[in-house]
Coordinates of C-alpha atoms in Angstrom, one line a residue:
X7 CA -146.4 -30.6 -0.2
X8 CA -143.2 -32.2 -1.1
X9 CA -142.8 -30.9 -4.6
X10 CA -143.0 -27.4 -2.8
X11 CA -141.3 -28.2 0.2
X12 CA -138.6 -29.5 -1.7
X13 CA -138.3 -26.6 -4.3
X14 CA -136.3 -23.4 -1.8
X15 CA -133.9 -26.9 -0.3
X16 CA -133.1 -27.7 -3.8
X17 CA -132.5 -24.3 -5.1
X18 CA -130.3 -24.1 -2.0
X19 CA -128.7 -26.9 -2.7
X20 CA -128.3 -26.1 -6.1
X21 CA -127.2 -22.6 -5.0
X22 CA -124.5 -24.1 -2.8
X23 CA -123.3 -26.5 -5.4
X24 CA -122.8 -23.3 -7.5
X25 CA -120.7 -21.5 -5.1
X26 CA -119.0 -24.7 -4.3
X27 CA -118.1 -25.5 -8.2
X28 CA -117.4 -21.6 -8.6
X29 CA -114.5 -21.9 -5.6
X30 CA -113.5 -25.2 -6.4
X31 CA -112.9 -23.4 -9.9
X32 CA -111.2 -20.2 -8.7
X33 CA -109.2 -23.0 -6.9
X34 CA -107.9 -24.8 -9.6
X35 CA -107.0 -21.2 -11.4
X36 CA -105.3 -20.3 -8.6
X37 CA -103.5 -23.5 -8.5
X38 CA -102.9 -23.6 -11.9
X39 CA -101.4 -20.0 -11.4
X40 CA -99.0 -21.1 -9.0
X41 CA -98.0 -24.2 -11.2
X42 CA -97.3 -22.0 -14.3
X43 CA -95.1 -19.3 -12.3
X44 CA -93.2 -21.8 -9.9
X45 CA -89.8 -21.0 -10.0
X46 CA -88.7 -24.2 -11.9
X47 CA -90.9 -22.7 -15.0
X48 CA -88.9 -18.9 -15.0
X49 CA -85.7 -18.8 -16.7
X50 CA -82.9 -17.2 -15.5
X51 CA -80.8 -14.2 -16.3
X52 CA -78.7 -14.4 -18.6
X53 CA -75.4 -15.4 -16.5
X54 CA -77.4 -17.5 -14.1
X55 CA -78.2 -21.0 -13.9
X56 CA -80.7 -23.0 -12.1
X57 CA -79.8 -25.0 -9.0
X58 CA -83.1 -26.4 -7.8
X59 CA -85.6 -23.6 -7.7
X60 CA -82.7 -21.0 -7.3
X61 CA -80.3 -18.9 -9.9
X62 CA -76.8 -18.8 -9.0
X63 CA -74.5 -16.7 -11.1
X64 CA -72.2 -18.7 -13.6
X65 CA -68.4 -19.2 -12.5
X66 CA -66.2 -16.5 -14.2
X67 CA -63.9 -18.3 -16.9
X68 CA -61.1 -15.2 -16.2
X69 CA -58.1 -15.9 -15.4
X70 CA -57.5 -15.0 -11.4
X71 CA -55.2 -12.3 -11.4
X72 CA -51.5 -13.2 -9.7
X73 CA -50.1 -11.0 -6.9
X74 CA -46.4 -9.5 -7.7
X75 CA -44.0 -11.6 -9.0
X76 CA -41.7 -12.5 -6.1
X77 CA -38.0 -10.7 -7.0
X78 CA -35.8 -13.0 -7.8
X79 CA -33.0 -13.0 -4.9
X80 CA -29.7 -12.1 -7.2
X81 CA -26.2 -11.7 -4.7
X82 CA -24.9 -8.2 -5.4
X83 CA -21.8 -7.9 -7.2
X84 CA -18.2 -8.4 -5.7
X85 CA -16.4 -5.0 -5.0
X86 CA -13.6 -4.6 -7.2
X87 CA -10.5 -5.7 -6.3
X88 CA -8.2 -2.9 -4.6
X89 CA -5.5 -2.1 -7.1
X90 CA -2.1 -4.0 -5.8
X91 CA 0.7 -1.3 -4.2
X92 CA 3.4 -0.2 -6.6
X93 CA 6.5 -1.4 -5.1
X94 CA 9.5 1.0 -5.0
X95 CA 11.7 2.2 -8.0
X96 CA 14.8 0.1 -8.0
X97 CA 17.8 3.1 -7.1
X98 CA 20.0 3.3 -9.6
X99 CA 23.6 4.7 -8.5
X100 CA 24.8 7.7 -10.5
X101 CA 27.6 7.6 -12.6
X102 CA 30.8 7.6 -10.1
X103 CA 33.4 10.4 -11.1
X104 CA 37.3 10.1 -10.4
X105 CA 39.2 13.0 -10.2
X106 CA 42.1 14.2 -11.9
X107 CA 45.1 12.6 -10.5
X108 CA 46.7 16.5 -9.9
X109 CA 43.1 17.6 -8.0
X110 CA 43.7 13.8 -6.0
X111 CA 47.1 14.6 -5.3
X112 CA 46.5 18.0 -4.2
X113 CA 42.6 18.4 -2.9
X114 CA 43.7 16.3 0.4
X115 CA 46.9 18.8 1.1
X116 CA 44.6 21.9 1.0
X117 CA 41.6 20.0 3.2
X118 CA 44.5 19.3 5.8
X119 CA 45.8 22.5 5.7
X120 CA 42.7 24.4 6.1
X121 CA 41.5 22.2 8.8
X122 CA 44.4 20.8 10.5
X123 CA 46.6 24.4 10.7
X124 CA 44.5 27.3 9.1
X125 CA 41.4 26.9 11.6
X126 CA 43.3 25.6 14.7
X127 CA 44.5 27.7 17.2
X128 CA 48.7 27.7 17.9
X129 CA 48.4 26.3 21.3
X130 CA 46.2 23.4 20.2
X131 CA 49.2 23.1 16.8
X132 CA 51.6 23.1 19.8
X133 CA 49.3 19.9 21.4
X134 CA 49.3 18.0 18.1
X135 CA 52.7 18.5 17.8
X136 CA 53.9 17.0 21.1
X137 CA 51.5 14.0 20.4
X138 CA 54.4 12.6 18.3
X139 CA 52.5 9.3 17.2
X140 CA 49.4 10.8 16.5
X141 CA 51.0 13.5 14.1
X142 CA 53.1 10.6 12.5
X143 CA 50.1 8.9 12.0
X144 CA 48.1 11.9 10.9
X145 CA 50.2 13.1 8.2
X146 CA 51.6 9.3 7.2
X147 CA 47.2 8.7 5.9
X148 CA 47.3 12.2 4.8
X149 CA 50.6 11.4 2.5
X150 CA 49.1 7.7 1.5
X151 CA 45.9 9.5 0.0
X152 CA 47.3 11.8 -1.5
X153 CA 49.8 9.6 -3.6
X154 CA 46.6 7.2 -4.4
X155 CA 45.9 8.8 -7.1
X156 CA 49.3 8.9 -9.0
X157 CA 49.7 4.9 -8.7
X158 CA 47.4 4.6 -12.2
X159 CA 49.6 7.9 -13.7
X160 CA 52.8 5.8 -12.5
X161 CA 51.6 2.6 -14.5
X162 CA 51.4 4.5 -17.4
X163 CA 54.3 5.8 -17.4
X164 CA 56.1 2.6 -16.8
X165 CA 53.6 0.7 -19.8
X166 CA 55.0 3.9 -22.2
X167 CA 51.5 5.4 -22.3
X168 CA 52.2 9.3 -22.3
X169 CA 49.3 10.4 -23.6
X170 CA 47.4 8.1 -20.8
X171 CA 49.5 9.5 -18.5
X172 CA 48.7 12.9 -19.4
X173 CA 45.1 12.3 -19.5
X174 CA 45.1 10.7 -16.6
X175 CA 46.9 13.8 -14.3
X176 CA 44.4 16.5 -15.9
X177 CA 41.3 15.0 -16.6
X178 CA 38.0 14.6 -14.5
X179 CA 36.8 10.9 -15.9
X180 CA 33.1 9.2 -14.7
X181 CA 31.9 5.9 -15.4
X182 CA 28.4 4.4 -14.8
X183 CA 27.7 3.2 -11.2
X184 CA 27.9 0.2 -10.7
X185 CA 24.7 -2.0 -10.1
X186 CA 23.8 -2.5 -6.7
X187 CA 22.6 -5.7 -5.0
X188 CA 19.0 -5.0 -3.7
X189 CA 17.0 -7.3 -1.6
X190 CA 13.4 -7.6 -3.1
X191 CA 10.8 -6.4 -1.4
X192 CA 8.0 -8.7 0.4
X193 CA 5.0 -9.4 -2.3
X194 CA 1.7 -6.7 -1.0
X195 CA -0.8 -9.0 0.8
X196 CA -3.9 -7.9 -0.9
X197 CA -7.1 -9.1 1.3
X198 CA -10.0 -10.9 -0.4
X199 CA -13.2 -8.7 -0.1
X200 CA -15.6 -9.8 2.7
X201 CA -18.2 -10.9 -0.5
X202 CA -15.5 -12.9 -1.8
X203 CA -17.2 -16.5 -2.9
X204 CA -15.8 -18.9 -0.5
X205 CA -13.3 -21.3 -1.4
X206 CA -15.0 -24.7 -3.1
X207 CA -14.8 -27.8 -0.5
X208 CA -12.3 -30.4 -1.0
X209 CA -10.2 -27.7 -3.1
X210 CA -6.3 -28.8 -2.0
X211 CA -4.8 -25.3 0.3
X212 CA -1.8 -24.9 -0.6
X213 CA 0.6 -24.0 2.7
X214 CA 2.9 -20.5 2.1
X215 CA 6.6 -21.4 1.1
X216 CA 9.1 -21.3 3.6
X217 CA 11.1 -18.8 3.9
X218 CA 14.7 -19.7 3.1
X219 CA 18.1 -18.9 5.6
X220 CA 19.7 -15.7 4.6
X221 CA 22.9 -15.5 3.8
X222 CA 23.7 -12.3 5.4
X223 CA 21.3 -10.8 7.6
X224 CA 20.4 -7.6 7.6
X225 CA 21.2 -5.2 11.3
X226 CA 18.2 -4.1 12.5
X227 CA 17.6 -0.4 11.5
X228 CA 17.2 1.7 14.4
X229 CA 15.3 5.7 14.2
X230 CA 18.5 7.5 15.4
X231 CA 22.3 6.4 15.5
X232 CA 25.4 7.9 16.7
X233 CA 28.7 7.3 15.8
X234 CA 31.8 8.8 17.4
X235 CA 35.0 10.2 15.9
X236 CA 37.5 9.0 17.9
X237 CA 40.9 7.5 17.6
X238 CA 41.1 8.5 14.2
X239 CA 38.6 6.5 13.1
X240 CA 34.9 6.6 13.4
X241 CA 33.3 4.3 16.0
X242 CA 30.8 2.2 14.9
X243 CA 32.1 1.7 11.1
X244 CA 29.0 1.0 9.9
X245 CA 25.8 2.2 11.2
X246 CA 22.1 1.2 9.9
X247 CA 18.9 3.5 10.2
X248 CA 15.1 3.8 9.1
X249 CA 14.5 5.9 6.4
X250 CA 13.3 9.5 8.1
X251 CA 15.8 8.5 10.8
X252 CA 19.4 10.5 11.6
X253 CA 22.9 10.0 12.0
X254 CA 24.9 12.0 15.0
X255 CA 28.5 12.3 14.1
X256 CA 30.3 13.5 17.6
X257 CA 34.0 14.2 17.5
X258 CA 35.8 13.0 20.7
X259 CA 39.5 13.6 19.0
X260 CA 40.9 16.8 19.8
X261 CA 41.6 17.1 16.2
X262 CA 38.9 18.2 13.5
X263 CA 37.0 15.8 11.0
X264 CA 34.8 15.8 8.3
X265 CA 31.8 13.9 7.5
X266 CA 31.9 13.8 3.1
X267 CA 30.3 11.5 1.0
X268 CA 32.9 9.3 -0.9
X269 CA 31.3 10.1 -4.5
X270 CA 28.0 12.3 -5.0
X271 CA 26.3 12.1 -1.6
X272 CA 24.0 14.0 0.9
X273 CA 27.6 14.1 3.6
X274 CA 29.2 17.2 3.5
X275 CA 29.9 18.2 7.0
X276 CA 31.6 21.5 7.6
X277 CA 35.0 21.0 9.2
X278 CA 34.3 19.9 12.7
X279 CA 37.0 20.7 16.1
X280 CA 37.3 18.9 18.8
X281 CA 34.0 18.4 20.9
X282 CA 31.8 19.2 18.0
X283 CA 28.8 17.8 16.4
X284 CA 27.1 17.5 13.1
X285 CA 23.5 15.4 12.3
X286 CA 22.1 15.0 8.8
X287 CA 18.4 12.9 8.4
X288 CA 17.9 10.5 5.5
X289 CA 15.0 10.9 4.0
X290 CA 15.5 7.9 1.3
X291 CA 16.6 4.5 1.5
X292 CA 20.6 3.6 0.0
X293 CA 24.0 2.7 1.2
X294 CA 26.4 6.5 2.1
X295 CA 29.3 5.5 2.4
X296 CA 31.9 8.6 3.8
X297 CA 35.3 9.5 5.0
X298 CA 36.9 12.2 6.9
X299 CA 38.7 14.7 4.5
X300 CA 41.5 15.5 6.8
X301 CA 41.9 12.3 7.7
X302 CA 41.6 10.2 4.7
X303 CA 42.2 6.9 6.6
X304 CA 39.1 7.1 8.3
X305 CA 36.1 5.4 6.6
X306 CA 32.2 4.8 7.1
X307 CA 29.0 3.9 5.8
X308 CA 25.4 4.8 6.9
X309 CA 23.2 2.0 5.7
X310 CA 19.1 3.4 5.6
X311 CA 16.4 1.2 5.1

């Protein structure tokens, strides 16, 4: 009864031991399985390396690419310097030309005449005339310029010098001018551009020169000047003007003038009475100097600047 009874347990038992050794087997595959795939066991891609039971991708070995090169910060260049101002041509005088001692002696006789008795009425010949010192001294300059010029002829004559002489009554002679004495011109202040470098520190300044005394000051040129014929003589002497500026010549005498540039000159005046006026504008710098053609005596000199 116990060898039977005992037969269906064990075969159970025996069944179950089966079934346990077959799962403990599949178990142990599975296990194994796992073991042989774990990720410590599968290489990684090429690129990759392990870290633990991960792949991380390999650090690139390029060179990391630079943003724009900053531009280097160059000053721009200096403007050019302004070219300096040309400073004014010196004048140089014209060759000054001396009459003929016959055209001396005689040129002033014909001006008088012409002015003094041609173009005057008789009544105002009759007013001169009673105007006994005034006539006297009228005609006593008239007769001193016109034997100016024979004072040379007369030294020749005198030395024995004919042929001088002779030369000297008939012939037109002109010699260089003579230089004139010019006061120079202020330097032009140029001004440093604005980009100019500044001066280096501690570099000594020097201080501007002082100015020296003049001798001889110049007048102060005015735009317009008048000057009045009167008295036989012309009132101021000397006048001094900007260059574009004008001279008024007004004749207060009730005899005539003339306004004539001693030499080549811009003064040549028509022959004005008693009353009358004549303006001329200078339109370049210089020294004019002038006389009055009837009235030899009488002398000026317009100074432009």
């Amino acid at each position: 009864m116990s060898g039977r009874g005992s037969h269906p347990l064990s075969r159970a038992a025996a069944l179950a031991l089966v079934v346990g050794l077959a799962a403990l087997g599949a178990s142990a595959a599975v296990g194994a399985a796992k073991t042989t795939r774990s990720p410590a066991s599968v290489a990684c891609k090429p690129g990759f390396h392990r870290m633990g039971n991960h792949c991380m991708r390999n650090p690139s070995r390029r060179t990391p690419k630079l943003g724009p090169k900053l531009a280097t910060a160059v000053p721009p260049p200096a403007p050019p310097a302004p070219p300096p101002v040309p400073l004014p041509a010196p004048q140089v005088p014209g060759p000054a030309c001396e009459d003929s001692a016959l055209s001396g002696f005689v040129a002033p006789f014909f001006t008088h005449l012409s002015a003094a008795h041609l173009q005057e009425s008789p009544l105002q010949q009759v007013h001169d005339l009673l105007d006994a010192d005034r006539y006297v001294l009228i005609h006593t300059a008239l007769l001193d310029h016109m034997l100016a010029g024979l004072v040379p002829l007369l030294h020749d004559l005198l030395d024995g010098d004919l042929g001088g002489a002779v030369s000297r009554l008939l012939t037109r002679t002109c010699a260089p001018g003579s230089a004139t004495v010019s006061v120079p011109a202020p330097a032009a202040v140029v001004p440093a551009p604005a980009s100019a470098a500044p001066a280096a520190q501690g570099a000594p300044v020097q201080a501007p020169p002082t100015p020296g005394p003049m001798m001889h000051p110049m007048p102060a040129a005015a735009p317009t000047a008048t000057v009045d014929m009167t008295g036989i003589a012309f009132v101021p002497a000397e006048v001094t003007v900007k260059v574009g500026g004008a001279v008024r010549w007004h004749n207060s005498d009730p005899v005539p003038h003339t306004v004539t540039s001693v030499g080549p000159g811009p003064l040549a005046s028509p022959t004005i009475g008693a009353g009358g006026d004549y303006s001329l504008t200078f339109s370049k710098p210089g020294t004019f100097a002038y006389l009055c053609q009837v009235h030899p005596n009488m002398h000026g000199r317009v100074l432009v600047q």
